[in-house]
Structure formats: C-alpha cells, structure tokens
C-alpha cells in the first residue's frame, strides 16, 4: 500500500469577497519525501492555494494535512505540521533578535521558554546561522534572512515545508546555498516559484496553475515544455 | 541610516552594557530629575555632570566625540530659545536652557548607546508599562528601517522626475503627487502588516505574545543603581 | 514641536506626566478592546509609516516645504485610542533613539500630541463626517489643522508657564508659524485621505454616526481636563507639593529616597530641590500605582 498523502486536497474552490474566482476545483496530493514545484503565471491562484493549506484562507472543498482535516479547531495542529516560509523574509522575521524570532513558533506551541530556546538553537545550527543568535534581523543579508526564516519554521518540527518564491531576493551564491540547504532537509516540500532552474534542481514533480486550477502536471521539464513556460 | 550607529553602539559588551535595563533607566531618571529641578545651571554643576557623563561614555567604550555630536541634535531648538532668553536680558536662563537640554540629551543617549532598544522596552515592562504599548513600540522600531528604506527609494524616484517639493507652476500637481506617494507608501505598509500577521498565524500565534527569558536584576545592577544615584545626588549638592 | 528636557519647570512636567500616565493607560485599554495582540504589527507598522512619511516633502510655495505630522491621519485610520497609542510609541522612540524631545518632558509631549492632538484631530471627523462629501472633506481638513495647531499652542503655553522667556512678538510669530504648519497638515491629511480612498476605500474608518454625543462629551472632557491641568500647574506651582505634604507623603517619600544614604539624611532633608523632586515623584508613583491597580482589577473583572 502506498504511503498516505501528507497533503490531500479535493475540489478546492475559493472566491474573493470582490467576486474574483481564485480557485476552481483544485485536487492535489503531496507524498512523504516528495518535493513538488508549483508553477504558473502571476494571479493564477498559486499563493491563494498555498494559503488554504494552513487555514489562512478557507474555501469550499476538502483539505487534510497529515490526515488531519483543516478546520478552525485543528489549526494549531495543522500549523505545527506544515511550515510556511514567506516570500519576503522581512514579513517573517518580526522579532527583535534572531533567537527570539526562531523561538516564536515553539513558544506558541506551548513549549517552555527553555525548551523553545534549545530547539531554536538546534534549528539555527541546521541552517548554519548559530553565530547570529543575538543579531537583529535587519542586520542580516537576504540569504541569511531566508535561512533564519527557515530555521523559525524548522524549530516547530514540521512534516512539510511550503516555500513561496524563496529565491526572489537572493543573489546567485545565496540561491546556490539555499538549494544545498533545502536538499539536506528531509521534509516533504512544496515550492511555488518562477525560478524554473531552481525548481528543476530540487523538485521531482511539478504542477502548473492556470486560472485557478491545475492545468498540467508531470516532471518540471515536461510541464515547462507542455506549457511553454520558459 | 544615521541611527543605525546607536544601534551598533548598543550591542557592546562593557560593564554598562551588561547592566539590567531597569537599573540604567532608574539611574537616568534620577540624573534627569537632578538636572531638571536645578535652579539654573551653575558652571560647576554643569561641568561636573558633563564630566560624569563623559566618564560613562568612556566606560561604555562608545566614541565620545560621536556621542557629543549626536546629542547636539537638541541644540537647534534649545539654542533658539536660549538666544531669545539672552536677548530679553536673562543670560543665566539662556545658559540653563541650552546646558540642561544638552546634558539631558547626552544622558538619554548614554542609556540607548548601552542598551539595545528591545531590552530597554522589556525592562519597561518590568516596571509596569503596558506590554501592549511596548510591543507596538517594538514593531515600530523593527519596521522603521524597512519602511524608511521604501520612503527613501520613493523620494529618489520622485527626484528623478523633478521632485515633489520644488515650487513652480505645477505646484498643485506636485502636492497631489506627494500625497499619492504617501498613499502608496501607506498601502504598502498596510500590506506588509497583513503579511506579518499571516506569518505570525502560520507559526501558531493564538492571540498572545510569549517571550523568552526575562532578564535578572542582580547584585551588580543594584550596586550600579545605588552608586550612580549617590553620585548624582552628591554632585547636585555642589 | 517636541519639548526637550530642561525647558519645563518641575511642577509643569510633573503635572503633565501625572496627566499622561492615566490617559495613555485608558487609550491602551480601549485599543486592546478593539484590537487583539495579533494586530500589534499593524499598529507598529503604521507608526513606522508616520515616521517614514516625514521623509516625503510637500511643497508649501515660496521655496519651502513641510511634512506630515500624522496624528489626525492615524485617528481616521485606526480610531482615536489606537492612534493615541501609536503616537505615544512614536514620541517615546523619538525621545529615546533620536533625542527628539525629552524623557521627563515625555508626559508633556504625549499630552500635547498623542492625547490632545489626536482627540481634537478626531473630533471634527466624529461630529461632521456623517454629512455630505463636502462636510466630510472639511472635517478631515479641520482635524489635521486642529491637531497640529492645538498641540503646538499647548506646548507654547507650557513653555511660557515654565518661565521660558517669550517676548510678545516672538510668541506672535510662533503662533503664526504654527497656523501655517497646521494649514499644511490639514491639506496634506486631506490629500492623503483622498488618495488612499482611491486605492482602497476601506482604509479610512466609516464616519461615526453622531450617536447621543456620549463619545463627543468624553472627547471634549479630555480636552478640557488637559487645559485645566495646565492652568492648575501654572497657578499653583507648588500645589502638588503642598498636597503631598498635607498627606505626609513628602516626608515619607524623602525618607524612603534617602534611606540608602542614611548618614546624609539630615543634610538632604534641608535640600529643597530633593524634597520637591521626591514629592513630585511620589505623586507620580501614586498615580502610576493607582493605574496599575485599576488595570489589574478590571482585567480580573473581565476574565471573571
């Protein structure tokens, strides 16, 4: 019997209050160990889709994360299991020091300050930022900020990582370093990006969003070719 | 930006840097009160407090000339009033206004140059300032750099197109352009705030900020507070 | 106008600190009722926006320019309690990090700009903006105008009460200058509100229906109290101290203050400045403790 999916989405529909139909019956599965790239034009519904996965938005249809249906009573569990790394690290690193920021999630899970700090230190070691504990986030480079943002999510011990446009603000060495880091992380990954090269190095499978639905799926190469996406 | 300098100073490791924020804030309040309640500012008193503060900067290994220059930010305001006082025939008052405001600014600068702002705010929580207010201050300070950066780039873009602030025939248009720029800056700030909120929710935020360790007020902090208060009061007696 | 330390006389700064502490406490309480902690980033970022907005210059004509102060604009976006909280945070950070405004004088600056400035900025909007589009525009302009003018004049009055020499022509020129800044603030506030509404009409709060005027009375009372506080401070420069003496606080506070240095106690008791300062600080501490106790009490009542 194949593994049960970590993310299971069935017939997901969502309309914004202004009437824009953003998602139109999306079905999607993510299995353990997978890395799936989410490609598609701006406004095709990629980010709206991602924001449903941890209940930031809620539409019609079914979503379950590690077997737990996403519902307002399960948000705590769901948000521990699925870690979001936002496009702009400045939006994510809002606490005054790196250590406090990385500990933010664990403290919300109800861990003691001591345990939260221990986890934060370990997560920072994993991403190679243990030297920056007491630094203020705005003193870090874009690449370092991204690593700290990832550490902040890893400290919560998630099963899935969701990365929204992780390469946007990175220079080529920063991008390469991020690629190496993500390859070492065992979590299943969902990667929304315009950076086809990056997706190709990391993702075994890709889905292509177009007007609120998945128009095509396959390997990154196949999808790119089929959709004329390069 | 120019205030990043204070931020850098505040991350030092000297004896003063290591003191609890509450001890330093208490010492500052006593010093400010002593300066503020003095009738006039005799040269001996002003000189003694000045020397005391310089000693503080030297102890904290903060560049003294840099600190003196920064505290001068208060002078345009106070010198203007001092000039008015001098002209209206009250030179003692003139000296007191300029001297007291400069010494006070220098004293505040010594506190922020030896205490990172987040620690200072945390210290204020320890003396009963509402946490809600302090968290607003913390977020304000955190995003000041980000939003000021955006404002600076918008101003640059406007300068490339002739600037907002030159008067000329299209005066009203420029005024509206500046208002439009502010509205865009506002909308971006608002959007950033919503993204921050989303990222907080994504990491399990449920309506209350939990904080890591709270600082300890040790014997060294007591010693510092009491001895600096003693010096302040003794000098005030001159 | 941010008043630095060293300008206000002791009774004036103490009276205004005493006034500002419960006022800010009340604003925080009302804000918390409306915004949960999850909205703290919004308030902080709005504060950063007002800070940064001061980098964008508006042409005044005759070759000069001015910038937004922002108290009224914040009130239109966040409501007056949250705007007062954000302005307080701005003033505190300006005083601490930029040495713009004093620490002992923070109560004065908060009273002028964060409390009274925000309240009078919001009042016209609250009263008139339910009317037509023109009434609303006038209310917005008047709010910006009044917030800057009233704060600046209050600051001027406090300086005069403190004995800072202010020959009549200088005071006259200052008031004229304030009026120009206030007109500019009104114009900027209105222009920015209009530009904001084309981006997203929901940014600006819906006009408060003039319901029974209870809130308006509270607002007017607050303005009135602020004025009375200032006048009280001026006519009774030693009133606070006398009050403290009468209830015996001063003596005890002085003892408390000097205990670590008991050997010098006799000398200190004769030192008038110390007694005065101790009396003032004791008064401040009392108000502060009362606010804390009230906060705890009502928090318990709410959670019960």
XYZ file of C-alpha atoms in Angstrom:
772
model
C 0.000 0.000 0.000
C 1.449 3.395 -0.943
C 2.033 5.976 1.809
C -0.978 8.083 2.609
C -0.505 11.644 1.359
C 0.797 14.386 3.688
C -1.314 16.920 1.859
C -4.622 15.899 0.366
C -6.766 18.483 -1.407
C -10.061 17.708 -3.132
C -12.195 20.037 -5.214
C -10.978 23.210 -3.532
C -12.873 26.353 -4.586
C -12.425 29.899 -3.401
C -13.893 33.239 -4.414
C -12.511 36.525 -3.039
C -15.042 38.936 -1.489
C -14.716 41.142 -4.596
C -16.042 38.268 -6.723
C -12.763 37.067 -8.249
C -12.860 33.298 -8.593
C -9.332 32.396 -7.473
C -9.552 28.605 -7.146
C -11.775 26.443 -9.202
C -11.887 22.809 -8.083
C -8.227 22.074 -7.301
C -7.229 18.480 -6.465
C -3.711 17.798 -5.221
C -1.653 15.276 -3.215
C 1.812 15.532 -1.713
C 3.502 12.336 -0.527
C 6.253 11.885 2.062
C 9.731 12.676 0.767
C 8.429 14.486 -2.293
C 9.330 17.944 -3.476
C 6.738 19.421 -5.792
C 7.133 22.680 -7.688
C 4.084 24.896 -8.142
C 4.473 26.881 -11.364
C 2.193 29.276 -13.181
C 1.618 32.913 -14.080
C 1.010 35.649 -11.514
C -2.622 35.684 -10.439
C -3.180 32.052 -11.414
C -4.015 31.112 -7.821
C -0.700 29.672 -6.562
C -0.450 31.795 -3.425
C -4.192 31.560 -2.750
C -3.824 27.780 -2.938
C -0.887 27.743 -0.525
C -2.726 29.970 1.944
C -5.524 27.416 2.172
C -3.154 24.671 3.250
C -2.686 26.105 6.758
C -6.056 27.752 7.055
C -5.043 31.364 6.381
C -7.879 31.320 3.862
C -10.771 28.922 3.809
C -12.851 27.997 0.804
C -15.074 25.089 -0.163
C -13.715 21.582 -0.604
C -11.612 19.210 1.460
C -8.078 19.685 2.707
C -6.253 17.426 5.100
C -2.700 17.736 6.373
C -1.102 14.507 7.638
C -4.601 13.083 7.861
C -5.955 15.999 9.892
C -8.744 17.919 8.162
C -8.023 21.659 8.073
C -10.706 23.253 10.183
C -10.747 26.106 12.642
C -10.475 23.712 15.579
C -7.450 21.900 14.145
C -5.422 24.944 13.129
C -2.891 24.557 15.918
C -2.048 21.000 14.903
C -2.073 21.820 11.199
C 0.170 24.847 11.585
C 2.697 22.790 13.507
C 2.801 20.153 10.779
C 3.063 22.478 7.796
C 5.748 25.150 7.951
C 5.396 28.271 5.793
C 8.355 30.235 4.521
C 7.115 33.532 3.095
C 8.425 35.293 0.024
C 9.604 38.391 1.873
C 11.699 37.401 4.885
C 11.147 40.823 6.430
C 7.489 39.890 6.904
C 8.503 36.748 8.713
C 11.350 37.970 10.907
C 9.437 40.394 13.077
C 11.003 39.801 16.476
C 13.928 41.937 17.628
C 16.585 39.222 17.654
C 17.217 36.092 15.604
C 16.922 33.832 18.643
C 13.590 35.292 19.732
C 12.259 35.033 16.217
C 13.226 31.398 15.776
C 11.732 30.576 19.178
C 8.432 32.339 18.354
C 6.681 29.278 16.890
C 7.777 26.855 19.602
C 6.568 29.240 22.300
C 3.181 29.398 20.577
C 3.037 25.606 20.657
C 3.170 25.907 24.443
C 6.774 24.756 24.958
C 8.651 26.123 27.946
C 10.996 29.046 27.232
C 13.948 26.765 27.989
C 12.844 24.073 25.542
C 11.903 26.694 22.940
C 15.388 28.179 23.192
C 17.022 24.747 22.892
C 15.014 23.990 19.756
C 15.763 27.401 18.306
C 19.496 26.900 18.779
C 19.361 23.487 17.131
C 17.347 24.819 14.181
C 19.832 27.659 13.724
C 22.676 25.135 13.691
C 20.873 23.147 10.991
C 20.753 26.187 8.712
C 24.253 27.356 9.661
C 23.189 30.554 11.444
C 24.103 29.691 15.037
C 26.589 32.599 15.116
C 23.777 35.165 14.674
C 21.685 34.430 17.796
C 21.668 37.925 19.243
C 21.662 39.795 15.942
C 18.800 41.965 14.790
C 17.183 40.569 11.631
C 17.734 43.778 9.671
C 21.479 43.374 10.007
C 21.413 40.139 8.002
C 21.855 39.642 4.252
C 18.907 38.406 2.189
C 20.341 34.887 2.113
C 20.905 34.872 5.871
C 17.381 36.163 6.482
C 15.974 33.329 4.395
C 17.974 30.791 6.422
C 16.731 32.259 9.690
C 13.151 32.235 8.393
C 13.563 28.547 7.538
C 15.019 27.895 10.991
C 11.975 29.575 12.541
C 9.802 27.025 10.795
C 12.088 24.034 11.416
C 12.073 24.764 15.159
C 8.406 23.746 15.148
C 9.380 20.324 13.760
C 7.072 20.292 10.738
C 6.457 17.388 8.343
C 6.054 19.655 5.323
C 7.784 22.831 4.197
C 5.946 25.292 1.974
C 8.189 27.845 0.303
C 6.711 30.818 -1.543
C 9.171 32.269 -4.082
C 12.203 31.524 -1.915
C 14.759 32.851 -4.425
C 13.215 36.298 -5.037
C 15.674 38.463 -3.122
C 18.737 36.195 -3.374
C 21.951 36.718 -5.324
C 23.366 33.712 -7.214
C 25.610 32.476 -4.355
C 22.715 32.881 -1.932
C 20.473 30.951 -4.287
C 23.014 28.153 -4.591
C 23.447 27.982 -0.824
C 19.668 27.799 -0.355
C 19.453 24.974 -2.885
C 22.117 22.998 -0.979
C 20.348 23.629 2.314
C 16.934 22.543 1.045
C 18.444 19.350 -0.397
C 19.662 18.373 3.075
C 16.277 18.871 4.747
C 14.234 15.647 4.962
C 10.770 17.263 4.997
C 8.391 16.986 2.054
C 8.399 20.284 0.189
C 6.039 22.395 -1.809
C 7.784 25.109 -3.755
C 5.938 27.942 -5.515
C 8.364 29.688 -7.847
C 9.049 31.385 -11.160
C 12.629 30.135 -10.963
C 12.370 27.106 -13.251
C 16.062 26.280 -12.911
C 15.782 26.181 -9.139
C 12.637 24.039 -9.338
C 14.348 21.687 -11.765
C 17.235 21.077 -9.355
C 15.001 20.412 -6.394
C 11.567 19.149 -7.419
C 10.766 15.695 -8.746
C 7.323 16.765 -9.877
C 5.614 19.980 -10.905
C 2.061 21.245 -11.204
C 1.115 24.175 -13.400
C -1.606 26.567 -12.242
C -3.719 28.436 -14.738
C -6.866 30.451 -13.932
C -7.444 28.828 -10.584
C -6.809 25.218 -11.453
C -4.030 22.745 -12.139
C -3.696 22.755 -15.906
C -0.826 20.345 -16.200
C 1.426 18.121 -14.130
C 4.494 15.949 -14.608
C 8.231 16.429 -14.184
C 9.427 20.010 -14.160
C 10.856 19.545 -17.677
C 7.626 18.092 -19.073
C 5.437 20.788 -17.551
C 7.694 23.577 -18.741
C 7.688 22.204 -22.257
C 3.961 21.496 -22.394
C 3.003 24.917 -21.087
C 5.634 26.901 -22.962
C 6.908 28.109 -19.552
C 10.406 29.395 -20.103
C 20.716 55.477 8.234
C 22.190 57.648 10.919
C 20.506 55.975 13.875
C 21.986 52.618 12.929
C 25.103 53.967 14.690
C 23.398 53.995 18.093
C 22.084 50.543 17.355
C 25.678 49.370 16.779
C 26.952 51.085 19.930
C 24.187 49.442 21.951
C 25.486 45.965 21.138
C 28.760 46.415 23.012
C 29.882 44.283 25.944
C 31.126 46.764 28.543
C 30.175 46.841 32.219
C 27.476 49.406 31.433
C 26.108 47.350 28.552
C 25.739 44.341 30.825
C 23.668 46.162 33.451
C 19.952 45.492 33.624
C 17.885 47.963 31.587
C 15.809 48.842 34.665
C 18.914 49.815 36.669
C 20.098 52.089 33.874
C 16.654 53.597 33.327
C 16.355 54.282 37.048
C 19.780 55.912 37.163
C 18.844 58.015 34.132
C 15.596 59.211 35.708
C 17.391 60.273 38.867
C 20.012 62.134 36.854
C 17.404 63.825 34.646
C 15.405 64.847 37.714
C 18.502 66.276 39.368
C 19.313 68.288 36.241
C 15.714 69.256 35.603
C 14.994 70.562 39.103
C 18.231 72.540 39.474
C 17.593 76.286 39.710
C 19.646 77.436 36.756
C 22.812 75.654 35.763
C 25.926 76.895 37.591
C 29.147 76.140 35.735
C 30.384 73.800 38.469
C 27.228 71.704 38.407
C 27.022 71.575 34.619
C 30.716 70.776 34.354
C 30.515 68.004 36.931
C 27.562 66.268 35.273
C 29.200 66.679 31.887
C 32.387 65.035 33.165
C 30.303 62.283 34.779
C 28.539 61.509 31.501
C 31.794 61.583 29.527
C 33.185 59.096 32.006
C 30.140 56.945 31.312
C 30.714 57.000 27.552
C 34.389 56.183 28.064
C 33.449 53.267 30.343
C 30.997 52.001 27.745
C 33.704 52.361 25.049
C 31.340 54.445 22.953
C 33.129 57.082 20.803
C 32.862 60.257 22.884
C 33.054 62.759 20.033
C 30.415 60.849 18.088
C 28.135 60.887 21.116
C 28.699 64.601 21.729
C 27.816 65.328 18.104
C 24.660 63.231 18.204
C 23.368 64.812 21.383
C 23.772 68.156 19.608
C 20.589 67.241 17.731
C 18.767 69.048 20.525
C 20.723 72.297 20.079
C 18.884 73.962 17.174
C 15.729 74.019 19.283
C 17.281 74.953 22.590
C 19.758 77.486 21.186
C 16.902 79.334 19.527
C 15.132 79.694 22.865
C 18.405 80.417 24.617
C 19.013 83.250 22.159
C 15.574 84.682 22.898
C 16.291 84.468 26.634
C 19.676 86.146 26.206
C 18.159 88.936 24.131
C 15.433 89.502 26.686
C 18.149 90.057 29.261
C 18.288 86.727 31.083
C 21.687 85.200 30.209
C 21.588 82.787 33.176
C 18.338 81.348 31.861
C 19.859 81.096 28.380
C 22.755 79.038 29.686
C 20.412 76.865 31.751
C 18.124 76.105 28.782
C 20.910 75.158 26.398
C 23.017 73.407 29.027
C 20.251 71.407 30.669
C 18.734 70.224 27.416
C 22.143 69.202 26.077
C 23.133 67.350 29.259
C 19.748 65.592 29.347
C 20.067 64.529 25.722
C 23.564 63.244 26.421
C 22.276 61.246 29.394
C 19.489 59.643 27.351
C 21.995 58.865 24.630
C 24.214 57.071 27.168
C 21.273 54.853 28.071
C 20.359 53.929 24.482
C 24.009 53.598 23.459
C 24.466 50.918 26.117
C 21.078 49.162 25.888
C 19.531 47.672 22.732
C 16.025 49.108 22.398
C 14.206 45.755 22.669
C 15.944 45.109 26.009
C 15.046 48.584 27.158
C 11.398 48.037 26.266
C 11.449 44.694 28.057
C 12.852 46.490 31.082
C 9.999 48.992 30.993
C 7.577 46.081 31.086
C 9.214 45.083 34.357
C 8.207 48.422 35.849
C 4.594 48.196 34.762
C 4.367 49.932 31.388
C 1.609 48.096 29.463
C 3.099 45.353 27.329
C 0.695 46.198 24.512
C 2.223 49.664 24.198
C 5.755 48.282 24.364
C 5.058 45.694 21.679
C 3.715 48.451 19.432
C 6.985 50.287 20.050
C 8.988 47.157 19.307
C 7.239 46.570 15.980
C 7.503 50.260 15.153
C 11.259 50.169 15.670
C 11.649 46.880 13.780
C 9.847 48.167 10.666
C 11.150 51.710 10.799
C 14.211 50.598 8.847
C 12.153 48.713 6.285
C 9.581 51.431 5.602
C 12.049 54.309 5.782
C 14.032 52.445 3.118
C 10.954 52.354 0.900
C 10.269 56.031 1.540
C 13.851 56.857 0.617
C 13.611 54.985 -2.668
C 10.283 56.668 -3.462
C 11.830 60.056 -2.788
C 14.719 59.164 -5.063
C 12.316 58.109 -7.802
C 10.441 61.389 -7.354
C 13.674 63.381 -7.544
C 14.464 61.691 -10.840
C 11.150 63.024 -12.119
C 11.743 66.545 -10.813
C 10.885 66.181 -7.131
C 7.793 66.909 -5.064
C 8.948 69.950 -3.255
C 10.107 72.497 -5.797
C 7.647 75.290 -6.177
C 6.673 76.128 -9.706
C 3.708 76.433 -11.982
C 2.602 72.857 -11.418
C 2.555 73.391 -7.674
C -0.827 71.782 -7.038
C 0.085 68.812 -9.174
C 3.276 68.257 -7.226
C 1.359 68.477 -3.967
C -1.047 65.810 -5.163
C 1.850 63.698 -6.412
C 3.432 63.782 -2.961
C 0.078 62.852 -1.405
C -0.213 59.990 -3.877
C 3.276 58.802 -2.948
C 2.324 58.826 0.711
C -0.852 56.905 -0.032
C 1.168 54.276 -1.889
C 3.638 54.085 0.993
C 0.682 53.693 3.341
C -0.854 50.913 1.266
C 2.475 49.077 1.127
C 2.925 49.434 4.866
C -0.591 48.145 5.408
C 0.111 45.195 3.123
C 3.340 44.448 4.973
C 1.425 44.477 8.269
C -1.066 41.962 6.881
C 1.752 39.708 5.700
C 3.392 39.895 9.111
C 0.085 38.930 10.681
C -0.223 35.949 8.314
C 3.287 34.810 9.089
C 2.520 35.043 12.805
C -0.595 32.927 12.376
C 1.368 30.439 10.290
C 3.684 29.863 13.216
C 0.833 29.158 15.572
C 0.139 32.615 17.015
C -3.066 32.428 19.028
C -3.506 35.948 20.282
C -0.758 36.352 22.850
C 2.968 37.025 22.617
C 5.030 34.588 24.672
C 8.524 35.814 25.359
C 11.808 34.083 26.021
C 13.771 34.596 29.261
C 13.152 37.700 31.257
C 16.290 39.465 32.445
C 17.529 39.098 36.028
C 18.159 42.077 38.269
C 21.391 41.059 40.007
C 23.557 42.492 42.795
C 25.755 44.282 40.225
C 22.635 46.052 38.948
C 21.699 47.143 42.468
C 25.228 48.352 43.098
C 25.208 50.293 39.849
C 21.825 51.892 40.512
C 22.608 52.889 44.092
C 26.090 54.210 43.406
C 25.089 56.199 40.338
C 22.177 57.663 42.274
C 24.565 58.561 45.102
C 26.968 60.309 42.732
C 24.102 62.158 41.048
C 22.710 63.394 44.333
C 26.142 64.261 45.755
C 27.042 66.280 42.651
C 23.685 68.017 42.774
C 24.595 69.283 46.234
C 27.527 71.309 44.843
C 7.154 70.739 18.483
C 8.941 68.280 20.778
C 9.898 69.850 24.094
C 13.335 68.726 25.288
C 14.253 68.162 28.923
C 15.461 71.189 30.824
C 12.776 73.528 29.462
C 9.769 72.791 31.624
C 9.633 73.796 35.272
C 9.254 70.951 37.744
C 5.540 71.458 38.558
C 4.688 71.619 34.863
C 6.442 68.447 33.778
C 5.255 66.535 36.809
C 1.642 67.658 36.321
C 1.745 66.637 32.673
C 3.386 63.277 33.435
C 0.660 62.712 36.006
C -1.940 63.563 33.385
C -0.378 61.475 30.610
C 0.005 58.215 32.551
C -3.719 57.518 33.096
C -4.620 58.970 29.684
C -2.260 56.574 27.901
C -3.454 53.767 30.150
C -7.017 54.456 29.096
C -6.067 54.621 25.414
C -4.229 51.291 25.686
C -7.219 49.716 27.419
C -9.665 50.923 24.776
C -7.293 49.844 21.998
C -6.963 46.365 23.444
C -10.721 46.069 23.495
C -10.814 46.723 19.767
C -7.571 45.156 18.508
C -6.215 41.837 19.749
C -2.465 41.324 20.080
C -2.419 39.940 16.553
C -2.976 43.495 15.333
C 0.050 44.879 17.155
C 2.115 44.616 13.951
C -0.423 46.816 12.168
C -0.136 49.497 14.837
C 3.652 49.275 14.880
C 3.934 49.410 11.115
C 1.548 52.379 10.984
C 3.849 54.122 13.460
C 6.831 53.331 11.253
C 4.844 54.680 8.299
C 4.232 58.013 10.038
C 7.934 58.186 10.890
C 8.932 57.440 7.311
C 6.263 59.750 5.865
C 8.186 62.638 7.356
C 10.859 61.999 4.730
C 8.460 62.966 1.940
C 8.339 66.716 1.474
C 5.291 68.675 0.422
C 5.692 72.000 -1.386
C 4.401 74.977 0.579
C 5.322 77.567 -2.023
C 7.913 80.322 -1.534
C 10.615 77.692 -1.923
C 9.968 75.815 1.319
C 8.334 72.543 2.141
C 6.757 70.745 5.061
C 5.757 67.245 6.002
C 3.008 65.224 7.595
C 2.772 65.023 11.401
C 0.161 62.316 11.205
C -1.882 62.323 14.429
C -5.198 63.051 12.722
C -4.491 60.694 9.813
C -3.773 57.860 12.244
C -7.020 58.602 14.068
C -9.001 58.388 10.806
C -7.406 55.025 10.010
C -7.185 53.368 13.428
C -9.666 55.284 15.616
C -8.506 57.666 18.310
C -7.477 55.217 21.057
C -5.150 53.229 18.810
C -3.877 56.431 17.192
C -3.017 57.768 20.654
C -1.160 54.552 21.460
C 0.782 54.681 18.195
C 1.641 58.368 18.653
C 2.823 57.638 22.191
C 5.094 54.904 20.873
C 6.413 57.273 18.188
C 7.143 60.026 20.713
C 8.856 57.601 23.086
C 11.103 56.250 20.333
C 11.860 59.741 19.064
C 12.864 60.764 22.587
C 14.957 57.664 23.239
C 16.625 56.960 19.931
C 16.737 60.369 18.268
C 16.979 62.668 21.309
C 13.994 64.461 19.781
C 12.007 65.547 22.827
C 12.859 64.889 26.464
C 12.148 61.972 28.802
C 10.821 63.951 31.767
C 9.052 66.084 29.171
C 7.594 62.965 27.543
C 4.395 63.428 29.533
C 4.080 66.928 28.102
C 4.776 65.818 24.534
C 2.442 62.838 24.858
C -0.301 65.015 26.312
C 0.088 67.612 23.563
C 0.485 65.391 20.532
C -0.675 61.874 21.343
C -3.651 62.646 23.565
C -4.969 66.154 22.912
C -3.599 66.334 19.346
C -5.234 63.042 18.393
C -8.506 63.802 20.177
C -9.010 67.234 18.637
C -7.889 65.803 15.302
C -10.584 63.175 15.504
C -13.366 65.346 16.942
C -14.478 67.127 13.716
C -14.452 63.820 11.841
C -16.543 62.245 14.542
C -19.041 65.082 14.591
C -19.409 66.109 10.967
C -18.236 63.389 8.661
C -21.638 61.704 8.663
C -22.820 64.555 6.437
C -22.180 65.026 2.731
C -18.877 64.688 0.875
C -18.049 68.349 1.403
C -18.735 68.182 5.125
C -16.509 65.152 5.315
C -13.667 66.859 3.467
C -13.970 69.883 5.723
C -13.951 67.622 8.781
C -10.785 65.863 7.610
C -9.023 69.135 6.829
C -10.159 70.652 10.129
C -8.928 67.596 12.009
C -5.408 67.856 10.605
C -5.404 71.600 11.147
C -6.672 71.465 14.721
C -4.417 68.628 15.819
C -1.233 70.474 14.869
C -2.375 73.915 15.986
C -3.668 72.799 19.371
C -0.606 70.655 20.143
C 1.765 73.449 19.212
C -0.097 76.110 21.155
C -0.276 73.824 24.190
C 3.475 73.320 24.004
C 3.976 77.081 23.770
C 1.727 77.666 26.770
C 3.650 75.077 28.779
C 6.931 76.765 27.934
C 5.567 80.156 28.962
C 4.178 78.704 32.197
C 7.621 77.281 32.871
C 9.064 80.753 32.709
C 10.872 80.388 29.390
C 11.204 83.997 28.226
C 8.802 84.632 25.363
C 8.504 88.282 24.316
C 5.133 89.019 22.759
C 6.449 89.405 19.175
C 8.206 86.021 19.375
C 5.059 84.347 20.679
C 3.062 86.063 17.926
C 5.438 84.903 15.206
C 5.400 81.390 16.652
C 1.624 81.211 16.598
C 1.630 82.462 13.011
C 4.151 79.803 12.110
C 2.052 77.137 13.853
C -1.014 78.282 11.922
C 0.842 77.800 8.624
C 2.061 74.336 9.677
C -1.473 73.500 10.771
C -2.956 74.574 7.432
C -0.351 72.428 5.709
C -1.185 69.459 7.925
C -4.870 69.879 7.102
C -4.118 69.997 3.377
C -1.743 67.021 3.466
C -4.119 64.964 5.589
C -6.997 65.639 3.217
C -4.920 64.943 0.101
C -3.557 61.688 1.524
C -7.012 60.536 2.676
C -8.408 61.196 -0.801
C -5.514 59.369 -2.454
C -5.955 56.467 -0.026
C -9.629 56.158 -0.780
C -8.923 55.750 -4.475
C -6.630 52.831 -3.602
C -8.959 51.193 -1.088
C -11.999 52.904 0.437
C -11.806 50.621 3.480
C -8.589 52.186 4.747
C -10.465 55.095 6.290
C -12.931 54.372 9.053
C -16.567 54.858 8.398
C -17.831 58.106 9.800
C -19.105 57.728 13.331
C -22.813 58.438 13.482
C -23.205 61.270 15.960
C -24.899 58.968 18.424
C -26.099 60.711 21.541
C -22.777 62.524 21.646
C -21.530 60.439 24.606
C -18.163 59.891 22.977
C -18.005 63.522 21.934
C -18.559 64.534 25.533
C -15.752 62.244 26.635
C -13.505 63.795 23.995
C -14.410 67.322 24.997
C -13.901 66.449 28.649
C -10.448 65.124 27.911
C -9.503 68.326 26.113
C -10.950 70.367 28.937
C -9.098 68.353 31.582
C -5.857 68.786 29.698
C -6.362 72.531 29.674
C -7.312 72.610 33.348
C -4.254 70.550 34.215
C -2.034 73.103 32.556
C -3.739 76.038 34.232
C -3.644 74.297 37.592
C 0.050 73.659 37.155
C 0.640 77.316 36.438
C -1.477 78.991 39.086
C -0.448 76.571 41.811
C 3.184 75.887 41.077
C 3.597 74.216 44.441
C 0.118 72.757 44.655
C 1.213 69.206 44.137
C 3.937 69.517 46.686
C 1.569 71.050 49.240
C -0.943 68.317 48.621
C 1.741 65.710 49.115
C 2.966 67.429 52.285
C -0.532 67.583 53.721
C -0.981 63.862 53.489
C 2.515 63.315 54.775
C 3.767 61.660 51.629
C 6.582 64.039 51.087
C 8.226 63.322 54.399
C 7.927 59.603 53.985
C 8.958 59.677 50.361
C 12.009 61.693 51.273
C 12.940 59.225 53.948
C 12.449 56.362 51.570
C 14.521 58.083 48.984
C 17.386 58.860 51.338
C 17.429 55.641 53.335
C 20.286 54.030 51.412
C 22.336 57.055 52.404
C 21.085 57.420 55.951
C 24.176 59.286 57.178
C 23.422 62.178 54.912
C 19.757 62.201 55.687
C 19.747 65.409 57.747
C 21.515 67.328 55.016
C 19.130 66.004 52.403
C 16.007 66.918 54.285
C 17.109 70.502 54.183
C 17.662 70.352 50.487
C 14.559 71.899 48.968
C 15.091 70.523 45.478
C 15.267 66.990 46.717
C 12.115 67.366 48.744
C 10.353 68.901 45.794
C 11.546 66.205 43.450
C 10.697 63.455 45.889
C 7.224 64.866 46.424
C 6.659 65.050 42.702
C 8.000 61.587 42.087
C 5.902 60.232 44.936
C 2.823 61.799 43.378
C 3.766 60.305 40.023
C 4.325 56.923 41.635
C 0.921 57.122 43.316
C -0.901 57.815 40.065
C 1.107 55.105 38.421
C 0.331 52.576 41.129
C -3.341 53.514 41.016
C -3.371 52.932 37.256
C -1.634 49.587 37.659
C -4.030 48.514 40.379
C -7.017 49.610 38.350
C -5.643 47.743 35.324
C -5.216 44.540 37.316
C -8.632 44.922 38.898
C -10.517 45.438 35.667
C -8.521 42.702 33.926
C -9.652 40.332 36.644
C -13.195 41.558 36.363
C -13.137 40.962 32.629
C -11.727 37.454 32.851
C -14.111 36.505 35.674
